[in-house]
Coordinates of C-alpha atoms in Angstrom, one line a residue:
M1 CA 190.5 22.2 -26.2
R2 CA 192.5 25.1 -24.9
I3 CA 192.3 28.5 -26.4
I4 CA 195.8 29.6 -27.5
V5 CA 196.3 33.1 -28.8
P6 CA 198.7 33.1 -31.8
P7 CA 201.9 35.0 -30.9
A8 CA 201.7 36.9 -34.2
L9 CA 198.3 38.3 -33.2
T10 CA 199.8 39.5 -29.8
A11 CA 202.7 41.0 -31.6
S12 CA 200.3 42.9 -33.9
H13 CA 198.4 44.3 -31.0
V14 CA 201.6 45.3 -29.2
K15 CA 202.9 47.0 -32.3
F16 CA 199.8 49.2 -32.6
D17 CA 198.7 49.6 -29.0
G18 CA 201.7 48.8 -26.8
E19 CA 201.0 47.3 -23.4
A20 CA 197.2 47.9 -23.8
G21 CA 197.4 45.7 -26.8
R22 CA 199.3 43.0 -24.9
A23 CA 196.7 43.1 -22.2
W24 CA 193.8 42.8 -24.6
S25 CA 195.5 39.8 -26.3
A26 CA 196.2 38.2 -22.9
G27 CA 192.5 38.5 -22.0
L28 CA 191.3 36.7 -25.2
P29 CA 191.0 33.2 -23.7
A30 CA 188.7 34.4 -21.0
L31 CA 186.7 36.5 -23.4
A32 CA 186.3 33.6 -25.8
G33 CA 185.3 31.3 -22.9
R34 CA 182.6 33.7 -21.9
Y35 CA 180.9 33.5 -25.3
L36 CA 181.5 29.8 -25.8
E37 CA 179.3 29.4 -22.6
E38 CA 176.8 32.2 -23.3
W39 CA 176.1 31.2 -26.9
G40 CA 176.3 27.5 -26.4
L41 CA 179.4 26.9 -28.5
R42 CA 182.2 24.4 -28.5
L43 CA 185.6 24.7 -30.2
D44 CA 185.8 23.0 -33.5
G45 CA 189.2 23.6 -35.0
E46 CA 192.4 25.6 -34.8
P47 CA 192.4 29.4 -34.2
M48 CA 192.9 31.8 -37.1
H49 CA 193.8 35.5 -37.0
G50 CA 194.3 38.6 -39.0
V51 CA 196.0 41.8 -38.0
V52 CA 193.4 42.6 -35.3
S53 CA 190.9 39.7 -34.8
L54 CA 191.0 36.2 -33.5
V55 CA 188.6 33.8 -35.2
L56 CA 187.7 30.5 -33.6
P57 CA 185.9 27.7 -35.6
V58 CA 183.1 26.6 -33.4
A59 CA 180.0 24.3 -33.4
R60 CA 176.6 25.6 -32.2
A61 CA 174.3 23.7 -29.9
D62 CA 172.6 22.1 -32.9
G63 CA 175.9 21.0 -34.4
S64 CA 176.0 23.6 -37.2
P65 CA 179.4 25.2 -37.9
A66 CA 180.1 28.8 -37.1
A67 CA 183.0 31.2 -36.5
L68 CA 183.5 33.2 -33.3
K69 CA 185.3 36.5 -34.1
L70 CA 186.8 38.5 -31.3
Q71 CA 188.3 42.0 -31.8
P72 CA 188.6 45.2 -29.9
V73 CA 186.0 47.8 -30.9
T74 CA 187.6 50.5 -33.0
D75 CA 186.4 53.3 -35.3
E76 CA 187.3 51.0 -38.2
N77 CA 185.3 48.0 -37.2
A78 CA 182.6 49.3 -35.0
T79 CA 180.0 49.4 -37.8
E80 CA 180.9 46.0 -39.2
P81 CA 177.8 44.3 -37.7
M82 CA 175.6 47.2 -39.0
G83 CA 176.7 46.4 -42.6
L84 CA 176.4 42.7 -42.1
R85 CA 172.8 43.1 -40.8
A86 CA 171.9 45.3 -43.8
W87 CA 173.2 42.8 -46.3
N88 CA 171.7 39.9 -44.3
G89 CA 173.8 37.3 -46.2
D90 CA 173.2 38.7 -49.7
G91 CA 176.7 38.5 -51.0
S92 CA 178.2 38.6 -47.5
V93 CA 178.9 36.3 -44.6
L94 CA 175.9 36.0 -42.2
L95 CA 176.0 37.6 -38.8
L96 CA 174.4 35.1 -36.3
E97 CA 175.1 36.8 -32.9
H98 CA 176.7 40.1 -31.8
D99 CA 177.7 41.8 -28.5
P100 CA 178.1 45.5 -29.1
A101 CA 180.0 46.0 -25.8
T102 CA 182.9 43.9 -26.8
G103 CA 182.6 43.7 -30.6
T104 CA 182.4 39.9 -30.4
M105 CA 180.5 38.3 -33.3
L106 CA 179.3 34.9 -34.2
L107 CA 179.4 34.4 -38.0
E108 CA 178.5 31.9 -40.6
R109 CA 181.6 29.7 -41.1
L110 CA 183.2 29.9 -44.5
D111 CA 186.2 28.0 -45.9
E112 CA 189.3 30.0 -44.9
R113 CA 191.4 27.6 -47.0
R114 CA 189.7 28.8 -50.2
P115 CA 190.0 32.5 -50.6
L116 CA 189.3 34.1 -54.0
T117 CA 193.1 34.5 -54.3
A118 CA 193.2 30.8 -55.0
V119 CA 191.4 31.3 -58.4
A120 CA 194.4 31.3 -60.7
D121 CA 192.9 33.5 -63.5
D122 CA 193.0 37.0 -62.0
L123 CA 190.3 38.3 -64.4
A124 CA 188.0 35.4 -63.6
A125 CA 188.5 36.1 -59.9
L126 CA 187.8 39.8 -60.5
E127 CA 184.5 38.9 -62.2
I128 CA 183.4 37.0 -59.2
L129 CA 184.5 39.8 -56.8
A130 CA 182.8 42.5 -58.9
A131 CA 179.6 40.6 -59.1
L132 CA 179.6 40.4 -55.3
L133 CA 180.4 44.0 -55.0
A134 CA 177.6 45.0 -57.3
R135 CA 175.2 43.2 -54.9
L136 CA 176.7 44.8 -51.8
V137 CA 176.6 48.4 -53.1
A138 CA 173.1 48.1 -54.4
R139 CA 171.7 48.9 -50.9
P140 CA 171.3 52.4 -49.5
A141 CA 173.6 52.8 -46.4
P142 CA 171.8 52.6 -43.1
E143 CA 171.9 55.5 -40.7
G144 CA 174.9 55.7 -38.4
L145 CA 177.7 54.8 -40.7
R146 CA 180.7 56.9 -41.5
R147 CA 180.1 59.0 -44.6
L148 CA 182.4 59.4 -47.5
G149 CA 181.7 63.1 -47.7
D150 CA 183.1 63.6 -44.2
I151 CA 186.1 61.4 -44.9
A152 CA 186.8 63.2 -48.2
G153 CA 186.6 66.6 -46.5
Q154 CA 189.1 65.5 -43.9
M155 CA 191.4 64.2 -46.6
L156 CA 191.4 67.5 -48.3
A157 CA 192.2 69.3 -45.1
D158 CA 195.2 66.9 -44.6
V159 CA 196.7 67.6 -48.0
P160 CA 198.8 70.7 -47.2
A161 CA 200.7 69.1 -44.4
A162 CA 201.3 66.0 -46.5
L163 CA 202.6 68.0 -49.4
A164 CA 205.2 69.6 -47.1
K165 CA 206.6 66.1 -46.3
L166 CA 207.1 65.0 -49.9
P167 CA 210.4 66.1 -51.4
R168 CA 209.7 65.0 -55.0
E169 CA 207.7 67.3 -57.2
E170 CA 206.2 64.3 -59.1
D171 CA 204.7 63.1 -55.8
R172 CA 203.4 66.5 -54.9
S173 CA 201.9 66.9 -58.3
W174 CA 200.0 63.7 -58.1
L175 CA 198.8 64.4 -54.6
R176 CA 197.5 67.8 -55.8
R177 CA 195.9 66.2 -58.8
C178 CA 194.1 63.6 -56.7
A179 CA 193.0 66.3 -54.2
D180 CA 191.7 68.5 -57.0
T181 CA 189.6 65.6 -58.3
V182 CA 188.2 64.9 -54.8
A183 CA 187.4 68.6 -54.4
E184 CA 185.2 68.4 -57.5
L185 CA 183.4 65.3 -56.3
V186 CA 183.0 65.9 -52.5
G187 CA 179.7 67.7 -52.9
E188 CA 178.1 64.5 -54.2
P189 CA 179.7 61.7 -52.2
G190 CA 176.9 59.2 -52.6
D191 CA 174.9 57.2 -50.0
Q192 CA 175.2 53.5 -51.0
L193 CA 176.5 50.9 -48.6
L194 CA 180.2 50.3 -49.3
H195 CA 182.4 47.4 -48.2
W196 CA 185.5 49.6 -48.3
D197 CA 188.0 46.7 -48.3
L198 CA 186.8 44.1 -50.8
H199 CA 190.0 42.4 -52.1
Y200 CA 190.5 38.8 -53.0
D201 CA 191.5 37.5 -49.6
N202 CA 188.2 39.1 -48.2
V203 CA 186.1 36.7 -50.4
L204 CA 185.9 33.1 -49.2
A205 CA 184.2 30.0 -50.5
G206 CA 181.0 29.0 -48.7
E207 CA 178.3 26.4 -48.8
R208 CA 175.3 28.6 -49.0
E209 CA 176.8 30.5 -51.9
P210 CA 180.0 29.7 -53.8
W211 CA 181.6 32.9 -52.7
L212 CA 180.9 35.4 -49.9
A213 CA 182.5 38.7 -48.7
I214 CA 183.9 39.0 -45.2
D215 CA 185.5 41.8 -43.1
P216 CA 183.7 44.9 -44.3
K217 CA 184.5 48.3 -43.0
P218 CA 181.1 49.8 -43.9
L219 CA 180.8 53.3 -45.3
A220 CA 178.1 55.4 -46.9
G221 CA 179.3 56.7 -50.2
D222 CA 179.8 56.3 -54.0
P223 CA 180.6 52.8 -55.3
G224 CA 183.5 54.1 -57.3
F225 CA 185.3 54.5 -54.0
D226 CA 185.2 50.7 -53.5
L227 CA 187.2 49.7 -56.7
L228 CA 190.8 50.2 -55.7
P229 CA 191.5 47.2 -53.4
A230 CA 190.6 44.8 -56.2
I231 CA 192.6 46.9 -58.7
H232 CA 195.9 47.0 -56.8
N233 CA 195.8 43.5 -55.2
R234 CA 197.5 40.7 -57.0
W235 CA 199.8 43.3 -58.4
S236 CA 202.4 40.9 -59.6
E237 CA 200.0 39.7 -62.3
V238 CA 199.6 43.3 -63.5
V239 CA 203.3 43.7 -63.8
A240 CA 203.7 40.2 -65.4
S241 CA 201.3 41.4 -68.2
G242 CA 204.0 43.6 -69.5
D243 CA 201.7 46.6 -69.9
V244 CA 200.8 48.0 -66.5
R245 CA 198.4 50.7 -67.7
R246 CA 196.5 48.3 -70.0
A247 CA 196.2 45.7 -67.2
V248 CA 195.0 48.3 -64.7
L249 CA 192.4 49.6 -67.1
R250 CA 191.2 46.0 -67.9
R251 CA 190.5 45.6 -64.3
F252 CA 188.9 49.1 -63.9
D253 CA 186.8 48.7 -67.0
L254 CA 185.6 45.3 -66.0
M255 CA 184.5 46.5 -62.6
V256 CA 182.8 49.6 -64.0
E257 CA 180.9 47.5 -66.5
I258 CA 179.7 44.9 -63.9
L259 CA 178.8 47.6 -61.4
E260 CA 177.2 49.8 -64.1
L261 CA 179.1 52.9 -63.0
D262 CA 179.9 56.1 -64.8
P263 CA 183.6 55.6 -65.8
A264 CA 184.6 59.2 -65.2
R265 CA 183.1 59.4 -61.8
A266 CA 184.5 56.0 -60.8
A267 CA 187.9 57.1 -62.0
G268 CA 187.6 60.2 -59.9
W269 CA 186.7 58.3 -56.7
T270 CA 189.5 55.8 -57.5
L271 CA 191.9 58.8 -57.4
G272 CA 190.2 59.7 -54.1
R273 CA 191.2 56.3 -52.8
V274 CA 194.7 56.8 -54.0
L275 CA 194.7 60.1 -52.1
Q276 CA 193.5 58.3 -49.0
N277 CA 196.1 55.6 -49.2
S278 CA 198.9 58.1 -49.9
L279 CA 197.9 60.3 -47.0
W280 CA 198.0 57.3 -44.7
D281 CA 201.5 56.4 -46.0
V282 CA 202.8 59.9 -45.4
E283 CA 201.3 59.9 -41.9
D284 CA 203.2 56.6 -41.3
G285 CA 206.5 58.4 -42.2
E286 CA 206.8 57.7 -46.0
T287 CA 208.4 60.5 -47.9
R288 CA 207.3 59.4 -51.4
L289 CA 204.2 58.0 -52.9
H290 CA 204.0 54.2 -53.5
D291 CA 204.8 53.2 -57.1
V292 CA 201.6 51.0 -57.2
Q293 CA 199.4 53.9 -56.2
L294 CA 201.1 56.2 -58.8
A295 CA 200.6 53.5 -61.5
V296 CA 196.9 53.2 -60.7
A297 CA 196.4 56.9 -60.6
E298 CA 198.2 57.4 -64.0
A299 CA 196.1 54.7 -65.6
V300 CA 192.7 55.7 -64.4
T301 CA 193.2 59.3 -65.5
H302 CA 192.7 58.0 -69.0
R303 CA 189.0 57.3 -68.0
Q304 CA 188.3 60.8 -66.6

């Protein structure tokens, strides 16, 4: 079975890294072939991909299914194996093999056809996600991870330049409000092991457990910083409720209850996550804050 790199994955790498990205993508078949041989694997299905990684369904020498994940090593994903080792399958996909030099991982195979997005009831899906998240953040972060305190400090340093690029006073006011909240919290950033990107498509059905988390971007910090992806994903269902603030707070309150968090502190770090997303948007050339981010920020201020 030939290893074919999906054109959309190549296009994604070209978009972000130009010709270096094209070259990396072109080298994927050889890189995959190396690990198929070294780890005694054979191809067992069609390739899958995200924005960055190529995932190949494989079978191990004993016939057990697994997934070979190939991705360039970046600041964002370099600590993924560290988080997976710390969880050791408790709520997360199992890491079976890892080569630090290339970032290549062999993972427990989950059912990519059954993400948590497929659960029709968004609150039922959120209960599942929040229960997983509660398990993930129960562990102290291992040494060597990025730390929320450092990230928050850099966010605050980036605010003045971002403010200058926002023409609307409403946007500048919300950015300042989020920054002021982070400034109050930055001295106590927490030290739990965070996933940093736990939304519904990053939870897949498994055999060992009904649902397991994938694709972490591990971070040491306060669990309140981990709530926003699940709050603003499946946004159409928030809008369809007819009361955006109430729907956001239902999600927020449910997660806070399941994770046993202090609501005011969790609201503060959720505003911190809004600040982070907004700064990224401005860096990418946006000149106004995203309506969804503003709606979440407005809602959670009622829990401060």
